[in-house]
Amino acid sequence: MNRQDIRNIAIIAHVDHGKTTLVDKLLKQNGVFRTNEVVAERVMDSNDIEKERGITILAKNTAITYNGTKINIIDTPGHADFGGEVERILSMVDGVLLLVDAIEGCMPQTRYVLKKALGLNKKVLVVINKIDKGEFDSNELQEQIMELFLELGANDDQFDFKIIYASAKQGWATETLGETGVDMEPLVKAILSEIPAPQGEVDDGLQLLLCNIDYDEYVGRIGIGKVNRGTIKSGQMVTICRTDGTTATAKIQRLYQYEGLRRVEVESGQMGDIVAINGIDELNIGETVCDTDKVEALPFVHIDEPTISMMFMVNNSPFAGKEGKFVTSRHLRARLFKEVETNVSMRVEETESADCFKVYGRGELHLSILIENMRREGYEFQVSRPKVIFKEIDGQRCEPKEYLVVEVPDNYVGSVMNKLGARKAELINMAPDGQGGTKLEFNIPARCLIGYRSELLTDTKGFGVMSHIFNGFEPYKGDIQERTRGSCVAFEDGVTTAYGLFNAQERCTLFVGAGLKVYSGMVVGENSREDDLAVNVCKTKHLTNNRASGSEEALKLVPPRQMSLEQCLDFIADDEYVEVTPTSIRLRKAILDHSERMRIWAKNNKKA
């Protein structure tokens, strides 16, 4: 049976190509909001961090109705680190909207998500967005898209895709380039004509694959998925096929469907509907909800493995327990294992120490978002430097590699290529972007990218833009010098003074200002040389009866460098941690005692 009254689509694109803005306009045009309602920009980005950073992190459901046809829309993340969010929801849809920036063209995440969609035999509708942004070569862009489809192994039906031109910001779409549209109706009509309707058996036993988990403080866990077969009803007894092969019987208490931005309670749903169910404890992503008379588990879409790992530890610094609400290993363990239930591309392992947990993720941003969420929830802990995960393939040690795209003004190309060359990057392609810049494409080991983003911004005066994506494994390429400068480490506990900082700033770039509490072993700056340097930033000027002309002039301090969480993770060395609390982010040495660090350093140098 084909259900012509419904369409299920996902919107996929690279970062900042306009997915969430496009969904905003579709919702507004289809009467989801009142005429006088004040609607926030990028209304689908409901998470605080999403609003602050302007990126989508979590895949979210919404729905519109056009001429009696319901269109379920899933807004997906554009950043490669959150690719797991995209992979799992592709099984809920019958087609995808591939959004491409008219100026930037096909970028890494476009390639990655499209490959997944084509592999699952999804129909693709191409939307070229931001055509009002400036002049662009339409023929060249279409050729890029066709080459990408060809390269990713699209079949004949997928290769015959339709193109819609749009300006999501201005709220219009058109089928003909050069015409200014009026509204988004041409795009909605194209969705109905190009995206296939759901197919399946309505009269057979229920089969529903859970692809997402939500939580409501009133009703508890909510499982979200598409009904692949049969009918589901509120109050129905069902069998849950767990991912470990076991089964359990449960009762569905409430059943919901999506209308606009709301979850509306309904009595039943049938094949093709995207529904949310409540009342079953311990629902997990990848499990199948079946009719009790016909238990058949569905295979879950393969999720790519994590590429980096990081240690999460209980905070043991002198300031431990002073700023956080949840500070014990029990709190930390419960929170990390709770995250794994909904974050399918993340793994957590317990270590020999009860106070330390090994967390695996897709990338630095993937793990840093978890860290940021935890500190906002009141957790206090410390983390180690991110490390890539090596793999043994055919008896050879292999490491993850990344496909890297860097866009820089022409006069900075030399310095970028020089730095990336030292990091064992291989240049694949180099082309002008037509606006005084150059687009560089590289293959580079994932470990060699750690800490490079801040270098790129420094080398290009802030004009460089980079994006990267996992591109398989390759044989280990050897060691590289990952950090050329050491740390400035506080020598004693106390409060920083202007006098102490003034003496230290001649030899290092400071991360702290005056009047801040520090402890011995805390990293307070970056040394101008390769080795670590112990500095006394709490030093005070001795009072004497002698006075000299000019000696009492005000000390001029250079403003300290403000370090974000990602910059801290990029900066730290293997023997350093990032201390994270709800109010502070500090850098510290793993071993706080200066004498002990010197003893270990001398021992290691003696061995070398």
XYZ file of C-alpha atoms in Angstrom:
608
model
C 0.000 0.000 0.000
C 1.111 3.557 -0.805
C -0.029 6.276 1.600
C -0.383 9.335 -0.605
C -1.559 11.494 2.308
C 1.886 11.574 3.973
C 5.538 12.317 3.171
C 8.555 11.797 5.466
C 11.678 13.831 4.687
C 14.966 14.822 6.320
C 16.848 18.019 5.503
C 20.595 17.413 5.162
C 23.359 19.908 4.442
C 26.721 21.246 5.520
C 27.048 23.622 8.490
C 25.398 27.033 7.982
C 23.833 26.274 4.599
C 20.381 27.305 5.881
C 18.537 24.119 6.966
C 16.943 25.505 10.128
C 16.032 28.822 8.468
C 14.326 26.890 5.649
C 12.255 24.931 8.187
C 11.306 28.243 9.868
C 9.845 29.572 6.603
C 7.965 26.333 5.842
C 6.379 26.425 9.297
C 5.410 30.108 9.014
C 3.920 29.738 5.532
C 1.803 26.762 6.544
C 0.108 28.567 9.436
C 1.895 26.885 12.331
C 2.227 30.253 14.102
C -0.461 32.837 14.807
C -0.355 36.048 12.777
C 0.567 38.127 15.838
C 2.843 35.505 17.413
C 6.429 36.534 18.172
C 8.629 33.737 16.830
C 12.326 33.406 17.576
C 14.731 33.101 14.678
C 15.761 29.466 13.993
C 12.894 28.238 16.162
C 13.955 24.581 15.753
C 17.246 25.282 17.558
C 15.638 24.940 20.986
C 18.767 23.910 22.916
C 20.612 26.784 24.683
C 23.957 25.851 23.122
C 22.324 25.626 19.675
C 21.000 29.162 20.073
C 24.332 30.529 21.281
C 26.491 28.883 18.606
C 24.009 29.063 15.747
C 24.402 25.361 14.919
C 22.032 22.395 15.058
C 23.196 19.652 17.426
C 20.144 17.402 17.865
C 17.855 16.030 15.139
C 14.285 17.280 15.730
C 10.845 16.464 14.351
C 8.180 18.814 13.060
C 5.284 18.555 10.592
C 3.248 20.701 8.209
C 0.057 19.984 6.230
C -0.408 21.061 2.597
C -3.668 20.364 0.702
C -4.511 17.420 2.931
C -1.027 15.869 2.803
C 1.022 15.730 5.985
C 4.760 16.338 5.561
C 6.908 15.121 8.479
C 10.180 17.084 8.477
C 13.332 16.185 10.420
C 15.871 18.985 10.873
C 19.345 17.430 11.151
C 22.759 18.671 12.352
C 25.222 19.914 9.757
C 28.460 19.320 11.670
C 30.376 16.088 11.028
C 30.798 15.385 14.760
C 27.020 14.929 15.084
C 26.720 12.613 12.078
C 25.308 9.908 14.349
C 22.185 12.046 14.773
C 21.715 12.025 10.982
C 22.496 8.357 10.402
C 19.873 7.003 12.793
C 16.978 9.160 11.567
C 17.476 8.249 7.898
C 15.547 5.018 8.523
C 12.494 7.142 9.446
C 12.268 8.975 6.106
C 11.565 8.087 2.468
C 13.552 10.928 0.927
C 15.905 13.793 1.721
C 16.234 17.478 0.849
C 19.876 18.108 0.028
C 20.551 21.784 0.733
C 23.566 23.296 -1.064
C 24.887 26.838 -0.592
C 24.939 28.583 -3.992
C 28.296 30.233 -3.252
C 30.117 27.569 -1.220
C 28.910 24.559 -3.223
C 29.298 20.953 -2.028
C 31.168 20.843 1.284
C 32.429 17.871 3.371
C 29.297 17.215 5.430
C 27.199 17.375 2.247
C 29.283 14.519 0.865
C 29.144 12.485 4.086
C 25.383 12.589 4.754
C 24.476 12.226 1.090
C 26.560 9.029 0.909
C 24.531 7.598 3.812
C 21.207 8.595 2.203
C 22.141 7.169 -1.214
C 23.340 3.951 0.423
C 19.887 3.520 2.004
C 18.282 4.122 -1.420
C 16.604 7.401 -0.435
C 15.259 9.728 -3.129
C 17.006 13.124 -3.164
C 15.543 16.555 -3.925
C 18.276 19.192 -4.368
C 17.666 22.713 -3.067
C 20.237 25.359 -4.027
C 19.906 27.931 -1.249
C 21.120 31.528 -0.803
C 20.827 32.397 -4.505
C 20.292 36.016 -3.391
C 23.725 36.036 -1.738
C 25.680 36.958 -4.870
C 26.741 35.882 -8.338
C 27.411 32.185 -8.862
C 27.945 29.840 -11.804
C 24.807 27.679 -11.943
C 26.206 25.262 -14.540
C 29.400 24.694 -12.571
C 27.446 24.119 -9.356
C 25.122 21.600 -11.015
C 28.171 19.845 -12.463
C 29.674 19.657 -8.946
C 26.480 18.092 -7.602
C 26.285 15.575 -10.472
C 29.935 14.587 -9.986
C 29.250 14.097 -6.281
C 26.240 11.841 -6.991
C 28.299 9.872 -9.506
C 31.229 9.536 -7.108
C 28.980 8.303 -4.288
C 27.387 5.594 -6.453
C 23.885 6.993 -7.014
C 21.576 4.734 -9.044
C 19.714 5.909 -12.162
C 16.603 6.935 -10.222
C 18.618 8.911 -7.652
C 20.758 10.531 -10.346
C 17.606 11.937 -11.971
C 17.132 14.573 -9.262
C 15.135 17.783 -9.426
C 16.626 21.177 -8.483
C 14.755 23.934 -6.656
C 16.332 27.374 -6.174
C 15.580 29.170 -2.916
C 16.337 32.028 -0.582
C 15.401 30.625 2.830
C 16.229 33.923 4.520
C 13.760 35.840 2.313
C 11.246 32.983 2.396
C 10.778 32.039 -1.262
C 11.599 29.273 -3.725
C 11.405 28.898 -7.502
C 11.924 26.198 -10.135
C 13.482 28.642 -12.602
C 16.802 30.331 -11.945
C 16.613 34.093 -12.426
C 13.011 34.380 -11.216
C 12.299 35.774 -7.761
C 9.767 33.603 -6.013
C 6.832 34.675 -3.871
C 6.710 31.962 -1.214
C 7.849 28.391 -0.464
C 5.002 26.718 -2.399
C 7.215 25.537 -5.326
C 9.390 23.649 -2.812
C 6.383 22.061 -1.077
C 4.943 20.964 -4.439
C 8.309 19.492 -5.405
C 8.381 17.502 -2.145
C 4.962 15.998 -2.950
C 5.918 15.138 -6.533
C 9.511 13.954 -6.008
C 9.607 12.308 -2.572
C 7.941 8.866 -2.640
C 5.021 8.067 -0.364
C 5.560 5.453 2.396
C 4.981 1.844 1.306
C 4.084 -1.121 3.476
C 1.415 -3.409 4.890
C -1.295 -1.732 6.956
C -3.227 -4.891 7.876
C -0.168 -6.852 9.062
C 1.345 -6.989 12.567
C 2.888 -3.851 14.081
C 6.560 -3.131 13.443
C 8.160 0.150 14.628
C 11.896 0.941 14.862
C 12.893 3.430 17.609
C 15.300 6.005 16.133
C 15.221 8.723 18.779
C 14.603 9.081 22.517
C 13.091 12.147 24.165
C 12.394 12.824 27.817
C 9.532 14.631 29.500
C 9.714 15.438 33.219
C 6.023 14.554 33.610
C 5.657 11.339 31.590
C 9.271 10.064 31.436
C 11.002 8.469 28.442
C 9.446 8.886 25.008
C 10.473 6.713 22.040
C 10.210 8.153 18.526
C 10.110 6.145 15.315
C 8.315 5.395 12.070
C 5.605 2.731 11.803
C 7.025 0.379 9.161
C 4.104 -2.025 9.201
C 0.646 -2.381 10.690
C -1.189 -0.098 13.123
C -0.301 1.147 16.601
C -2.878 2.171 19.212
C -2.852 3.858 22.595
C -3.173 1.200 25.347
C -1.929 -1.608 23.063
C 0.164 -4.495 24.442
C 3.404 -4.833 22.458
C 6.657 -6.813 22.457
C 9.955 -4.919 22.619
C 12.871 -6.538 20.755
C 15.984 -5.381 22.616
C 19.318 -4.780 20.905
C 20.885 -7.636 22.916
C 18.433 -10.183 21.449
C 16.042 -10.412 24.414
C 12.347 -9.468 24.340
C 9.954 -7.853 26.824
C 6.202 -7.256 26.888
C 4.865 -3.796 27.700
C 1.848 -1.543 27.325
C 1.791 1.741 25.394
C 0.277 4.351 27.716
C 0.183 7.331 25.381
C 0.675 7.809 21.647
C 1.691 11.093 20.001
C 2.157 12.554 16.526
C 3.741 15.834 15.456
C 1.793 18.887 14.332
C 3.978 21.936 13.787
C 6.232 22.241 16.812
C 3.827 20.426 19.116
C 3.504 16.791 20.106
C -0.224 15.996 19.961
C -1.754 12.958 21.695
C -3.624 10.634 19.296
C -5.494 7.333 19.609
C -3.759 5.484 16.765
C -1.184 5.641 13.985
C -0.589 3.430 10.975
C 2.088 2.462 8.472
C 4.065 5.545 7.354
C 3.320 7.699 10.417
C 6.122 9.055 12.602
C 4.912 8.554 16.166
C 6.126 8.965 19.736
C 5.243 6.380 22.394
C 5.262 6.648 26.182
C 4.782 4.319 29.128
C 7.544 1.788 28.481
C 10.537 1.873 30.816
C 14.064 1.497 29.486
C 13.283 2.290 25.847
C 16.476 2.505 23.806
C 17.459 3.587 20.320
C 17.624 0.693 17.838
C 14.937 -1.410 19.535
C 11.879 -2.672 17.609
C 8.310 -2.430 18.902
C 6.266 -5.352 17.529
C 2.806 -6.870 17.716
C 2.770 -9.607 20.380
C 1.480 -12.106 17.757
C 4.185 -11.290 15.184
C 7.584 -10.560 16.707
C 10.116 -9.592 14.030
C 13.029 -7.275 14.865
C 14.175 -4.729 12.287
C 17.905 -4.233 11.579
C 19.199 -0.900 12.840
C 21.199 1.350 10.539
C 24.955 0.980 10.997
C 26.467 3.885 12.949
C 30.088 4.775 12.201
C 32.514 4.121 15.028
C 33.961 6.870 17.277
C 37.335 8.300 16.250
C 38.648 9.958 19.444
C 38.656 9.199 23.164
C 38.989 11.279 26.314
C 39.257 10.542 30.032
C 36.547 12.004 32.311
C 37.730 12.106 35.940
C 36.523 13.260 39.322
C 38.018 16.665 40.109
C 40.870 16.358 42.627
C 42.315 19.883 42.468
C 42.595 22.087 45.594
C 39.369 23.823 44.473
C 37.402 20.549 44.182
C 33.817 20.652 45.430
C 33.639 24.430 45.815
C 31.698 25.303 42.645
C 29.858 22.162 41.495
C 26.646 20.494 42.586
C 27.480 16.960 41.365
C 31.092 16.117 42.198
C 31.348 12.395 43.069
C 32.263 9.433 40.843
C 28.725 8.084 41.303
C 27.249 11.267 39.843
C 29.752 11.297 36.978
C 29.175 7.634 36.103
C 25.382 7.939 36.103
C 25.462 11.014 33.847
C 27.853 9.497 31.293
C 25.927 6.234 30.977
C 22.677 8.190 30.679
C 24.183 10.087 27.721
C 25.022 6.843 25.911
C 21.342 5.839 25.923
C 20.430 8.655 23.520
C 23.771 9.488 21.893
C 24.313 6.468 19.639
C 27.739 7.523 18.324
C 29.223 7.806 21.833
C 30.717 5.036 24.006
C 31.686 4.934 27.702
C 34.071 2.462 29.340
C 34.905 2.028 33.009
C 38.605 1.917 33.868
C 40.595 0.331 36.685
C 40.031 3.482 38.724
C 36.509 4.106 40.038
C 37.068 7.848 39.584
C 37.974 7.700 35.881
C 35.907 6.871 32.753
C 36.988 6.579 29.130
C 34.578 8.294 26.739
C 34.646 7.741 22.959
C 33.165 10.246 20.486
C 33.100 11.363 16.861
C 35.281 14.442 17.335
C 36.369 17.224 19.664
C 33.138 19.183 19.185
C 31.051 16.074 19.866
C 32.698 15.616 23.279
C 33.000 19.319 24.083
C 29.219 19.757 23.695
C 28.740 16.945 26.237
C 31.216 18.660 28.598
C 29.447 22.014 28.184
C 26.022 20.466 28.835
C 27.303 18.718 31.954
C 28.864 21.837 33.441
C 25.611 23.743 32.874
C 23.755 20.986 34.697
C 26.001 21.490 37.744
C 28.652 18.792 37.256
C 32.257 19.348 38.311
C 34.988 17.119 36.843
C 38.204 17.162 34.825
C 39.087 15.795 31.379
C 42.273 14.742 29.631
C 43.548 15.616 26.192
C 41.594 14.058 23.265
C 43.369 11.116 21.626
C 42.576 9.394 18.338
C 41.619 5.718 18.297
C 44.019 3.444 16.429
C 42.909 0.276 14.694
C 44.662 -2.945 13.673
C 43.840 -3.715 10.004
C 45.500 -6.740 8.330
C 48.192 -6.718 10.983
C 49.043 -3.063 10.370
C 48.515 -0.195 12.796
C 46.086 2.257 11.189
C 44.750 5.653 12.237
C 41.619 7.640 11.296
C 42.051 10.200 8.543
C 39.979 13.277 7.777
C 38.893 14.957 4.572
C 39.700 18.621 5.247
C 38.512 21.681 3.330
C 40.119 25.057 4.086
C 38.923 28.335 2.552
C 41.391 31.217 2.886
C 42.217 34.533 1.167
C 44.862 34.077 -1.551
C 47.650 35.826 0.371
C 47.466 33.291 3.246
C 47.613 30.113 1.128
C 51.385 29.694 1.588
C 51.343 29.785 5.384
C 48.363 27.393 5.564
C 49.984 24.858 3.241
C 53.264 25.131 5.154
C 51.587 24.408 8.512
C 49.448 21.561 7.159
C 52.422 20.056 5.354
C 54.240 19.800 8.683
C 51.136 18.023 10.026
C 51.407 15.346 7.293
C 48.474 16.632 5.210
C 48.240 15.603 1.541
C 46.845 18.186 -0.889
C 44.073 16.702 -3.051
C 42.710 19.745 -4.839
C 43.228 23.503 -4.988
C 40.892 25.907 -6.759
C 40.000 29.635 -6.648
C 36.567 30.463 -5.238
C 36.044 33.453 -7.528
C 35.961 35.953 -4.649
C 39.661 36.491 -3.982
C 40.053 33.303 -1.988
C 41.253 29.739 -2.493
C 39.596 26.456 -1.581
C 42.113 23.813 -0.461
C 41.236 20.122 -0.015
C 43.430 17.751 2.003
C 43.614 14.253 3.422
C 45.109 14.494 6.915
C 45.467 12.181 9.946
C 42.795 13.027 12.530
C 45.353 13.436 15.344
C 47.199 16.071 13.298
C 44.098 18.303 13.296
C 43.923 18.545 17.091
C 44.921 22.094 17.999
C 45.095 23.360 14.405
C 41.923 25.492 14.332
C 43.402 28.211 16.581
C 46.609 28.189 14.493
C 44.566 28.693 11.315
C 42.744 31.690 12.768
C 46.070 33.210 13.861
C 47.794 32.572 10.522
C 44.904 34.000 8.463
C 44.009 36.926 10.784
C 40.631 35.281 11.443
C 39.637 34.913 7.769
C 40.319 31.167 7.438
C 37.404 28.712 7.497
C 37.914 24.972 7.888
C 35.614 21.968 7.907
C 36.505 18.309 8.042
C 34.940 14.887 8.104
C 35.965 11.309 8.869
C 37.326 9.629 5.739
C 38.287 6.091 6.762
C 41.520 4.616 8.118
C 45.057 4.646 6.734
C 48.439 3.267 7.892
C 50.062 5.211 10.735
C 52.115 8.090 9.323
C 54.601 8.531 12.134
C 55.079 11.011 14.951
C 54.670 14.766 14.592
C 55.549 17.670 16.841
C 52.113 18.536 18.119
C 52.921 21.525 20.331
C 55.850 23.899 19.965
C 55.372 25.904 23.169
C 55.289 24.931 26.814
C 53.016 26.000 29.659
C 53.479 28.621 32.344
C 52.609 26.937 35.639
C 51.726 28.668 38.913
C 54.433 28.037 41.515
C 52.307 28.510 44.654
C 48.755 28.839 45.949
C 47.346 32.334 46.322
C 45.728 35.264 44.554
C 47.283 36.690 41.379
C 48.739 40.209 41.682
C 49.456 42.840 39.065
C 53.110 42.832 40.144
C 53.477 39.073 39.710
C 51.661 39.061 36.373
C 53.739 41.988 35.083
C 56.949 40.039 35.685
C 55.510 36.878 34.092
C 54.036 38.462 30.956
C 57.491 39.181 29.520
C 58.064 35.436 29.138
C 54.577 34.083 28.444
C 51.099 34.809 27.140
C 48.841 34.877 30.209
C 45.436 33.217 30.551
C 44.553 34.849 33.899
C 44.120 38.406 35.151
C 44.812 40.039 38.517
C 42.820 39.142 41.639
C 42.152 35.522 40.635
C 42.648 32.570 42.983
C 45.177 30.039 41.659
C 46.865 26.936 43.033
C 50.278 25.359 42.612
C 50.321 23.340 39.376
C 47.623 25.395 37.648
C 48.477 26.431 34.070
C 48.244 30.228 33.897
C 49.748 30.914 30.468
C 51.649 29.765 27.383
C 55.443 29.907 27.506
C 57.317 31.572 24.664
C 59.666 28.570 24.597
C 59.227 24.833 24.248
C 59.672 23.864 27.909
C 57.300 24.422 30.825
C 58.055 27.401 33.059
C 57.159 27.800 36.737
C 56.092 31.397 37.472
C 55.072 33.146 40.677
C 52.018 35.145 39.625
C 51.104 35.751 43.288
C 54.315 37.650 44.003
C 53.883 40.961 45.834
C 56.193 43.968 45.874
C 58.089 44.365 49.149
C 57.452 47.616 50.968
C 60.507 49.764 51.762
C 61.191 53.289 52.936
C 63.150 54.056 49.754
C 61.476 55.865 46.887
C 62.791 56.614 43.404
C 61.408 58.711 40.565
C 59.129 56.584 38.347
C 59.142 53.507 40.587
C 55.516 54.002 41.640
C 54.094 54.228 38.096
C 51.099 52.018 37.388
C 51.999 48.624 35.944
C 50.592 48.020 32.463
C 49.258 44.499 32.012
C 48.513 42.903 28.662
C 44.878 41.655 28.651
C 44.834 37.874 29.270
C 43.867 35.499 26.460
C 40.307 34.290 26.999
C 40.224 30.542 26.333
C 37.027 28.749 25.293
C 36.445 25.101 26.206
C 37.459 23.908 22.715
C 40.611 26.039 22.808
C 41.534 24.558 26.192
C 41.091 21.007 24.859
C 43.260 21.900 21.847
C 45.959 23.503 24.017
C 46.608 20.969 26.771
C 49.480 18.470 26.567
C 49.373 14.790 27.560
C 50.383 15.638 31.151
C 47.663 18.278 31.601
C 43.936 18.306 32.368
C 41.053 20.719 31.864
C 39.199 21.326 35.125
C 35.520 21.986 34.378
C 33.023 23.461 36.854
C 29.689 25.294 36.415
C 31.439 28.652 36.832
C 35.057 28.100 35.720
C 37.268 26.374 33.182
C 40.860 25.951 34.378
C 43.977 24.311 32.975
C 46.187 22.296 35.301
C 49.039 19.831 35.388
C 48.139 16.202 36.079
C 50.810 16.237 38.812
C 50.424 19.434 40.823
C 53.578 19.206 42.935
C 56.464 21.051 41.218
C 59.215 18.874 42.740
C 57.471 15.666 41.673
C 57.058 16.969 38.103
C 60.758 17.885 37.942
C 61.733 14.436 39.214
C 59.634 12.691 36.532
C 60.934 15.071 33.845
C 64.547 14.315 34.820
C 63.831 10.572 34.837
C 62.283 10.668 31.347
C 65.130 12.777 29.926
C 67.655 10.361 31.401
C 65.952 7.464 29.597
C 65.906 9.440 26.336
